Structures are given as structure tokens and as C-alpha cells.
């Protein structure tokens, strides 16, 4: 009989307090949740062993894989979670001859609520950062300081600390994630070029096709190469949409467009498509029987009885499934949530800063009154229409920067242009918060003021752990007056929340009208 679980790492956690009982809101079983806790305890033990042993590149890779495995909506499979834990145990034994025990993660969940809150911020931040570091690693980019911080952060979780001792480590998590996002940005642009603004159609052409979702651009590149000349079109989904902006990916003529909207709609959107879906990273929901035979996973993503593509990255089973299903017999003219037939992407910091003079002049002349960064994770909780309404009600002389899958709430809206620039600029995936940071810093330098003095407001939606590490990065940079929703994290205690409000003036979202009134004064 499975033990009851406890998990409160995602925004939709049960009752706004924590998933308990036999299954989580995400569909994860208590057995899988318990094994992920054991894996986390093994990783903390491995980190402690690293402090006295001699970690190698393989050690750091295992830490990334293990942390990535525990992110919400990544791995639901007890077999593969146990296999990952066994690998961690083997590496820990190599480093410490078996003398370093696993850490009991229940000590974190059962700690004083403020200690639990701060350790949760560190742990969940590390999990999100591990995803970014892993994607960079797939493109042969690493950073010694980032790798060392994974060890430092994990080891701190297994040690006794006061609030005053943990708070600097929370901020250091944000600092490390800034370096990690910079590393991933360099990895992506070195491999695929600097993204450029690109209109992406939402039409699905007739004939065989494959939908690829997640965040891993390397997996997309491999799929594009393996499908060349086979008469199969490739469509992005979810966080893979920004791939269309990269020059070396755009060169593949069978990378056609984007299918569907954000991750939480997949069970409906995938139900009847005559094509396979490849999951490269998180955002997997339990596949329904109507399409489970068309779902494929790879990397650390895993679900019981779902076909998995291993380390050889041979996508032949996906390709064969696409050819067998045949796709649509006629073009399907799909639309976004608001009825749009195309979406724009590719407004990276490279693209935006290339027209910096135009932007700066528009601000100086009064054509642009304010910038809003409205981005983050999407989710199914009621109230997320706030972000659509906020964008629609934002002043007509404001620019909306966006990133991550939260943009699907409004990215097909036509809000027109200002000074030849579109009012909605999609900067990319969630890790491309780095692009927003680069643009903000460049604007502050141009106007000779601090970032907090710019006519810029961040309005963020969060769901899982990558949003946590981005928030910590923004706090590390001292960015204030962030509006956060749709709810505040269950793992943030009242005392920690008060600290964040006092130090950084974080605001829980209310209504678009009230928040715009406060922002615009």
C-alpha cells in the first residue's frame, strides 16, 4: 500500500496548501512522489559527498538529470525514477565509499514553516535551474560556477541553518540562475543563431506531420534532420514555439508552424489529431487513452507504458507513426485563443537591442509610455484570464513584452504597432527572461537611471519550478514592484512573504483595472 504523498511545489497544488493522499493534482501517484522525495534525498547526500570527494563532469550531469526528473509534469514513472536514484547512489558510493547517507527530505517538509519556506525556495529554484543547465549541456555548454552552486545549494538543504543563514543562499540561487540563463542563451545562439522576429502560421497543412513540444532545441534539430525528405511536416507546440525565430532552425522548410496553445490544453487538443506528439521536456499531462498510443517521450520525461526514445535519439518510431497516421486530408486553418491565425516570436534581446535607437526615441518622444513584461507559466486555475484582460486594457501607447507559455492567453491578439514596432513582442521561452533582463539593463543605461526607475512593470504568472528560479533571479537583481499571480506560492510562509513584500514590494495580482490604476498612478 502506497504511503500518502505531500507536495506543494506547483501553483495548482490541492487547496492552495499541498497535495496529499494517493495522487497529486498533476496526476503523479503517491508512489512516484515518494520516490522523487527519495531521489531528492539521494541528491542531497551526493552533494554532501562532493564536498569531500572528487566530483567529475558525470557527477554534475547526474545532479542535473536527477533534479530535472523531480520537476512538475516531467516524470510519472516509478521505474525510471528508481533507476535514476540508483545511479545517484552509485555515484555517491564512488565519492564517499558509501559513508554519506541519503538525506530524509521529510525533515524539510516537517521543519519550522519559515525554514521550510526558505529551503523550498532553494530546492525548487535548483530544480528549475537544472532544466536550463541541462538544455545548455545538450549543446555542450557548461559553467563551473553554476555546477558548483548546485552542490552548495543541495548541501545546504541537508544542513541546519537559521533564517538569517538561509536568506543569502536564496539570493545566491537567483544569482546562479542568472549565470545559468546566460549560459543557455549563449548555447542556443551559438548553435542556432540570434533569433529574429518571425510570423508563425497556425495552419496545419495536409499530409503526415509530427508535433514536438517542450523546451529542448537540440531534440527539435535532430528530429528535423531525421525527417528531411520524408514528406513529414513538423509543428511546434507550447514552449517550442520560439524555435521558429532561430535562423539555423528556420532553414528547414518542413518546420511549418505551431499547433495548439499552452500545455494545460493538451488533453483536449491532442485527443483527435492524426499525428504523433514528441515530449522533449516537462509539461506532460497524463495521456488519455484516446491518444496515448501517439505520445512519445525522450530525455528525463517518462510516463508508464508510453513509448520512450532513448539516448540514441533514433526517432524512427515517431516517424513511422506519422507516416502510418497520414495526417489531415485537407489543410486545417486553426486559430489561437482569441481567433488569430498567426503569432509572432523571435524578439530576443539581440533583436530588440538591434532597434534600440528606435525604442529609445519612441520613449523620448512620448510614443511609448510604458513597457509591461507580461509572461510566465500558464495553467488551468480559474482567474488566469486576468493576463488576457490586462494586455487588452493596457494603454494603447504601451509595449507588451512576453515570454514562456503564459503568452498563449494573448499572443494572437492584433494590438497594432508603435513607431513601426509591434506592441506585443514574444521574447521566447521561460529562460529568455534573460533577454528581458538584458533589454531592461540596456534601457536603464540609455536613460541613465536604475532599472526600477524605468517605465517598466513586470506582471508574472507562475506554475512550476522554473518560474521560481526566474523570480529569485529578479529579486537578486533588486527588481521591485513585481505583480505575481494567479496565487501566491503555498510554500512561502507569512514571515517570508512579509520579508519579500517589505524588501521587494511584491504585489499579489488583484484585477487588471485595479492593478493598472496602481501602476499608472
C-alpha positions as a printed Julia matrix, in Angstrom:
521×3 Matrix{Float64}:
  0.0    0.0     0.0
  1.36   3.41   -1.03
  2.11   5.99    1.62
  0.31   9.31    1.4
  2.2   11.97   -0.52
  2.97  15.58    0.29
  3.81  18.02   -2.48
  3.25  21.77   -2.77
  5.78  22.75   -5.41
  3.37  23.82   -8.19
  0.79  26.61   -8.37
 -2.2   24.29   -8.67
 -1.42  22.28   -5.55
 -4.58  20.99   -3.87
 -6.48  23.54   -1.81
 -3.66  26.02   -2.25
 -1.81  24.24    0.57
 -0.44  20.9    -0.68
 -1.31  17.66   -2.48
 -1.77  14.79   -0.04
 -3.33  11.34   -0.21
 -2.82   8.94   -3.09
 -2.28  11.34   -6.02
 -1.4   14.92   -6.86
 -3.38  17.4    -8.97
 -0.8   16.86  -11.74
 -1.67  13.15  -11.85
  1.5   11.99  -10.1
  0.9    8.97   -7.86
  1.88   8.9    -4.21
  4.38   6.19   -5.12
  6.06   8.39   -7.73
  6.02  11.38   -5.36
  7.61   9.3    -2.61
 10.33   8.09   -4.96
 11.02  11.64   -6.08
 11.48  12.6    -2.44
 13.91   9.69   -2.09
 15.73  10.86   -5.22
 15.97  14.37   -3.76
 17.37  12.94   -0.53
 19.93  10.94   -2.53
 20.94  14.09   -4.44
 21.45  15.99   -1.19
 23.61  13.11    0.04
 25.54  13.16   -3.24
 26.14  16.9    -2.88
 27.47  16.4     0.63
 29.76  13.66   -0.69
 31.01  16.08   -3.36
 32.31  18.37   -0.63
 34.88  15.8     0.42
 35.17  13.65   -2.73
 36.27  14.4    -6.28
 33.17  15.13   -8.42
 33.51  14.74  -12.18
 31.54  16.04  -15.15
 29.4   12.9   -14.87
 28.62  13.78  -11.24
 27.28  17.17  -12.24
 25.3   15.66  -15.14
 23.65  13.22  -12.73
 22.71  16.1   -10.43
 21.08  17.94  -13.35
 19.22  14.84  -14.52
 18.07  14.0   -11.01
 16.79  17.49  -10.24
 15.13  17.76  -13.67
 13.35  14.45  -13.02
 11.6   15.96   -9.99
 10.09  18.99  -11.76
  6.3   19.0   -12.02
  4.89  17.24  -15.11
  8.2   15.6   -16.12
  8.37  12.06  -14.8
  5.43   9.95  -13.58
  7.17   6.58  -13.92
  8.29   4.82  -10.73
 10.62   2.52  -12.69
 12.67   5.31  -14.26
 12.67   7.42  -11.07
 14.07   4.44   -9.15
 16.66   3.86  -11.87
 17.79   7.49  -11.56
 18.04   7.13   -7.77
 20.16   4.01   -8.19
 22.57   5.94  -10.44
 22.86   8.68   -7.81
 23.53   6.1    -5.11
 26.27   4.52   -7.22
 27.96   7.87   -7.8
 27.68   8.79   -4.12
 29.29   5.48   -3.15
 32.14   6.17   -5.57
 32.78   9.58   -3.99
 32.44   8.62   -0.34
 32.83   4.83   -0.24
 29.23   4.63    0.96
 29.82   6.68    4.11
 27.47   9.55    3.2
 23.82   8.65    3.87
 20.79   9.9     1.96
 19.02  12.87    3.47
 15.44  12.45    4.72
 13.51  15.11    2.79
 10.65  14.81    5.28
 12.87  16.87    7.6
 12.34  19.79    5.23
  8.57  19.31    4.94
  8.25  18.93    8.73
 10.55  21.83    9.69
  9.55  25.16   11.17
  7.43  26.85    8.47
  9.93  29.64    7.82
 12.86  27.23    7.46
 10.67  25.01    5.26
  9.74  28.03    3.18
 13.32  29.17    2.57
 14.6   25.66    1.9
 11.72  25.14   -0.53
 12.67  28.3    -2.41
 16.22  26.98   -2.72
 15.19  23.44   -3.69
 12.56  24.48   -6.23
 14.89  27.12   -7.63
 17.59  24.48   -8.08
 15.11  22.22   -9.86
 14.17  24.93  -12.34
 17.78  25.95  -12.87
 18.72  22.3   -13.51
 16.41  22.25  -16.53
 18.2   25.25  -18.04
 21.64  23.84  -17.28
 20.61  20.52  -18.81
 19.48  22.15  -22.08
 22.79  24.03  -22.24
 24.68  20.79  -21.59
 22.93  19.18  -24.56
 24.58  21.92  -26.64
 27.96  21.33  -24.93
 27.86  24.42  -22.71
 28.75  24.25  -19.01
 29.72  26.74  -16.31
 31.91  25.66  -13.38
 30.4   28.18  -11.01
 26.85  27.07  -11.84
 27.83  23.42  -11.36
 29.45  24.18   -8.01
 26.37  26.05   -6.82
 24.17  23.0    -7.39
 26.4   21.22   -4.89
 26.41  24.15   -2.45
 22.64  24.63   -2.63
 21.79  20.96   -2.25
 24.24  20.5     0.61
 22.68  23.48    2.41
 19.3   21.75    2.29
 20.72  18.88    4.32
 22.31  21.11    6.97
 20.94  23.0     9.94
 20.58  26.7     9.18
 18.8   29.69   10.63
 16.62  32.03    8.55
 19.42  34.6     8.51
 21.79  31.97    7.14
 19.32  30.68    4.5
 18.25  34.04    3.08
 21.66  34.74    1.43
 21.56  31.26   -0.14
 18.1   32.01   -1.53
 19.51  35.15   -3.17
 22.57  33.25   -4.36
 20.22  30.8    -6.09
 18.92  33.75   -8.1
 22.46  34.85   -8.88
 23.44  31.37  -10.05
 20.33  31.14  -12.22
 21.25  34.42  -13.92
 24.57  32.86  -14.92
 22.72  29.7   -15.95
 20.29  31.6   -18.2
 23.21  33.48  -19.75
 24.9   30.13  -20.43
 21.78  28.72  -22.1
 21.3   31.89  -24.14
 24.88  31.58  -25.39
 24.38  27.87  -26.11
 21.22  28.47  -28.15
 22.51  31.44  -30.13
 25.89  29.82  -30.81
 24.19  26.7   -32.14
 21.26  28.24  -33.99
 21.95  31.96  -34.49
 20.36  35.05  -32.96
 16.55  34.85  -33.13
 14.8   37.28  -35.47
 11.15  38.37  -35.47
  9.13  35.74  -37.29
  5.45  35.29  -38.09
  4.38  31.71  -37.36
  1.24  30.32  -39.04
 -1.29  28.27  -37.07
 -2.49  26.35  -40.13
 -1.75  22.62  -40.25
 -1.11  21.55  -43.81
 -2.48  18.29  -45.19
 -0.28  15.22  -45.03
  1.83  13.48  -42.36
  3.1   15.62  -39.5
  4.68  15.48  -36.05
  4.01  17.81  -33.13
  7.03  18.48  -30.9
  6.62  20.1   -27.5
  8.83  21.1   -24.59
 11.95  23.26  -24.48
 14.86  21.26  -25.96
 16.01  22.84  -29.23
 18.59  20.1   -29.77
 15.86  17.47  -29.89
 13.97  19.58  -32.43
 17.09  19.89  -34.58
 17.63  16.12  -34.51
 14.0   15.5   -35.44
 14.22  17.98  -38.32
 17.33  16.25  -39.64
 15.8   12.78  -39.38
 12.59  13.84  -41.16
 14.27  15.62  -44.09
 12.93  14.39  -47.43
 10.33  12.09  -45.84
  7.28  14.21  -46.62
  6.61  14.89  -42.93
  5.94  18.39  -41.63
  6.98  19.47  -38.14
  4.87  21.71  -35.89
  5.94  23.18  -32.59
  3.74  23.22  -29.51
  3.88  25.11  -26.21
  7.34  26.32  -25.24
  8.83  25.1   -28.53
  7.18  27.97  -30.46
 10.22  30.32  -30.13
 12.29  27.84  -32.17
 10.85  29.47  -35.3
 12.94  32.58  -34.62
 16.33  30.84  -34.81
 17.94  31.18  -38.3
 19.54  27.71  -38.37
 16.24  26.03  -37.44
 14.18  28.19  -39.81
 16.25  26.89  -42.72
 14.37  23.57  -42.57
 11.39  24.08  -44.92
  9.36  21.36  -43.22
  9.34  23.3   -39.92
  5.94  24.66  -40.82
  4.17  26.34  -37.93
  2.7   25.98  -34.45
 -0.04  23.66  -33.24
 -2.3   24.33  -30.29
 -1.91  26.56  -27.29
 -0.46  26.14  -23.79
  0.36  22.86  -22.06
 -2.76  22.59  -19.89
 -4.96  22.25  -23.0
 -3.13  19.21  -24.39
 -5.61  16.56  -23.29
 -8.25  18.28  -25.4
 -6.05  19.42  -28.28
 -4.2   16.11  -28.75
 -7.35  13.95  -28.5
 -8.07  13.56  -32.2
 -5.04  14.74  -34.18
 -3.87  12.18  -36.78
 -0.22  12.57  -35.78
  2.27  11.68  -33.04
  3.42  14.09  -30.32
  7.0   14.11  -29.03
  7.62  15.43  -25.5
 11.19  16.65  -25.05
 10.82  18.12  -21.54
  8.23  18.93  -18.91
  4.57  19.92  -19.34
  3.44  16.33  -19.89
 -0.06  15.64  -18.59
 -1.24  12.04  -18.11
 -2.08  10.99  -21.69
 -5.67   9.92  -22.24
 -6.44   6.59  -23.88
 -7.73   8.41  -26.97
 -4.19   9.42  -27.93
 -1.76   7.6   -25.6
 -0.54   5.37  -28.46
  0.59   8.53  -30.32
  2.67  10.02  -27.49
  6.44   9.64  -27.32
  8.83  10.89  -24.64
 12.58  11.42  -24.54
 15.33  12.58  -22.13
 14.14  12.56  -18.48
 10.44  12.73  -19.44
  8.69   9.44  -18.71
  5.21   8.03  -18.21
  4.23   4.39  -17.57
  3.63   2.38  -20.76
  4.35   5.36  -23.04
  6.94   4.86  -25.82
 10.3    6.36  -24.88
 13.11   7.42  -27.22
 16.42   6.6   -25.55
 19.87   8.13  -25.62
 20.44   7.01  -29.21
 17.89   9.67  -30.28
 16.55   7.46  -33.04
 13.16   8.97  -33.79
 12.23   6.22  -36.26
  9.2    5.08  -34.19
  7.83   8.64  -34.2
  8.44   8.98  -37.94
  6.79   5.64  -38.7
  3.77   6.6   -36.6
  3.44   9.89  -38.5
  3.54   8.12  -41.86
  1.07   5.47  -40.72
 -1.43   8.03  -39.43
 -1.1   10.13  -42.56
 -2.14  13.48  -41.11
 -5.11  15.51  -42.33
 -6.54  15.1   -45.82
 -7.12  18.86  -46.1
 -5.4   21.88  -44.62
 -6.69  22.77  -41.15
 -6.98  26.52  -40.59
 -6.67  26.7   -36.82
 -6.64  29.81  -34.63
 -5.3   30.96  -31.3
 -7.44  31.51  -28.21
 -8.55  34.94  -29.46
 -9.12  33.95  -33.09
 -5.78  34.97  -34.57
 -4.33  32.91  -37.42
 -0.64  33.69  -36.84
  1.6   34.51  -33.89
  4.89  36.39  -33.75
  8.06  35.25  -31.98
 11.79  35.94  -32.12
 12.06  39.24  -30.21
 15.17  38.21  -28.29
 17.45  40.77  -26.68
 19.54  40.63  -29.86
 16.55  41.56  -31.99
 15.18  44.23  -29.66
 18.54  45.86  -28.97
 19.26  45.98  -32.71
 16.47  48.58  -32.91
 17.28  50.15  -29.53
 17.56  53.62  -31.04
 14.02  53.34  -32.4
 12.74  52.2   -29.0
 14.59  54.91  -27.08
 13.44  57.65  -29.47
  9.84  56.43  -29.19
 10.06  56.74  -25.41
 11.66  60.17  -25.54
  9.02  61.44  -27.97
  6.23  60.05  -25.8
  5.07  57.5   -28.36
  5.79  54.7   -25.87
  4.61  55.48  -22.33
  5.35  52.18  -20.65
  6.67  48.65  -21.04
  4.9   45.7   -19.46
  6.57  42.31  -19.23
  3.54  40.02  -19.05
  4.83  36.47  -19.06
  5.44  33.23  -17.25
  3.74  29.86  -16.98
  0.17  29.19  -17.97
 -2.12  26.83  -16.08
 -5.7   25.7   -15.69
 -6.67  27.51  -12.48
 -9.6   29.94  -12.96
 -8.52  33.56  -12.96
 -5.73  33.33  -15.5
 -7.88  35.28  -17.94
 -6.52  38.2   -15.85
 -3.46  38.23  -18.11
 -5.51  38.45  -21.31
 -7.6   41.28  -19.87
 -4.52  43.07  -18.55
 -2.95  43.11  -22.02
 -6.2   44.19  -23.66
 -6.68  47.03  -21.17
 -3.07  48.22  -21.12
 -2.7   51.75  -22.57
 -2.54  51.84  -26.37
  0.85  53.58  -26.15
  2.39  50.75  -24.11
  4.5   47.83  -25.33
  3.9   44.26  -24.11
  7.0   42.1   -23.79
  6.18  38.45  -23.18
  7.78  35.04  -22.78
  7.01  31.45  -21.75
  3.69  29.71  -22.32
  1.61  32.33  -20.47
  1.69  34.28  -23.73
 -0.8   31.9   -25.35
 -3.51  33.8   -23.45
 -2.98  36.81  -25.74
 -0.2   36.29  -28.3
 -2.63  36.01  -31.23
 -4.17  39.43  -30.48
 -3.51  42.19  -33.01
 -2.68  45.24  -30.9
 -1.1   47.15  -33.76
  2.29  48.87  -33.78
  4.1   51.83  -32.24
  6.73  53.55  -34.35
  6.85  50.53  -36.64
  7.31  48.12  -33.72
  4.62  45.57  -32.81
  3.01  46.22  -29.43
  3.36  42.53  -28.47
  6.91  41.16  -28.6
  7.47  37.48  -27.78
 10.97  37.18  -26.33
 10.94  33.36  -26.25
 10.89  30.53  -23.74
 10.8   30.99  -19.97
 14.61  31.04  -19.77
 14.52  34.03  -22.13
 13.68  36.11  -19.1
 17.41  36.67  -19.61
 16.52  38.62  -22.78
 14.09  40.79  -20.83
 16.78  41.46  -18.23
 19.3   42.43  -20.93
 16.8   44.81  -22.53
 15.91  46.38  -19.17
 19.57  46.92  -18.3
 20.27  48.44  -21.74
 17.31  50.83  -21.36
 18.41  51.84  -17.86
 21.88  52.63  -19.2
 20.43  54.62  -22.1
 18.24  56.69  -19.78
 20.92  56.88  -17.08
 18.67  55.53  -14.34
 18.14  52.37  -12.32
 16.01  49.54  -13.68
 13.37  50.28  -11.03
 13.15  53.86  -12.33
 12.23  52.76  -15.86
  8.64  52.89  -17.11
  8.66  49.08  -16.86
  6.4   46.79  -14.84
  6.68  43.0   -14.54
  3.4   41.1   -14.35
  4.22  37.43  -13.91
  2.25  34.2   -13.84
  3.83  31.15  -12.27
  3.15  27.42  -12.28
  6.26  25.36  -11.67
  9.87  25.44  -10.58
 11.45  27.29  -13.49
  9.26  30.26  -12.62
 10.66  30.06   -9.07
 14.29  30.36  -10.15
 13.42  33.26  -12.51
 11.67  35.09   -9.68
 14.74  34.57   -7.47
 16.93  36.0   -10.23
 14.77  39.11  -10.48
 14.94  39.53   -6.71
 18.71  39.05   -6.73
 18.91  41.88   -9.28
 16.88  44.06   -6.93
 13.92  44.44   -9.27
 10.92  45.7    -7.33
  7.16  46.05   -7.66
  6.61  42.73   -9.41
  2.97  41.7    -9.75
  2.66  37.94   -9.16
 -0.24  35.54   -9.67
 -2.63  33.94  -10.09
 -1.96  32.87   -6.48
  1.0   33.18   -4.15
  3.14  30.04   -3.65
  1.87  27.68   -0.95
  5.44  27.09    0.2
  6.04  30.76    1.09
  5.3   31.28    4.79
  3.7   34.51    6.1
  7.0   35.69    7.57
  8.93  35.04    4.35
  6.16  36.69    2.33
  6.32  39.75    4.59
 10.08  39.9     4.05
  9.63  39.78    0.24
  6.9   42.42    0.36
  8.96  44.73    2.56
 12.22  44.27    0.67
 10.97  43.99   -2.93
  7.36  45.24   -2.85
  5.94  42.12   -4.47
  2.23  42.55   -5.19
 -0.3   39.72   -5.49
 -2.42  40.45   -8.58
 -5.96  41.72   -7.98
 -7.94  42.84  -11.05
 -6.47  44.28  -14.26
 -8.29  47.56  -13.66
 -7.07  47.98  -10.08
 -3.52  46.91  -10.86
 -3.26  49.21  -13.89
 -4.56  52.07  -11.75
 -1.8   51.42   -9.17
  0.9   51.02  -11.8
 -0.03  54.09  -13.83
 -0.67  56.24  -10.77
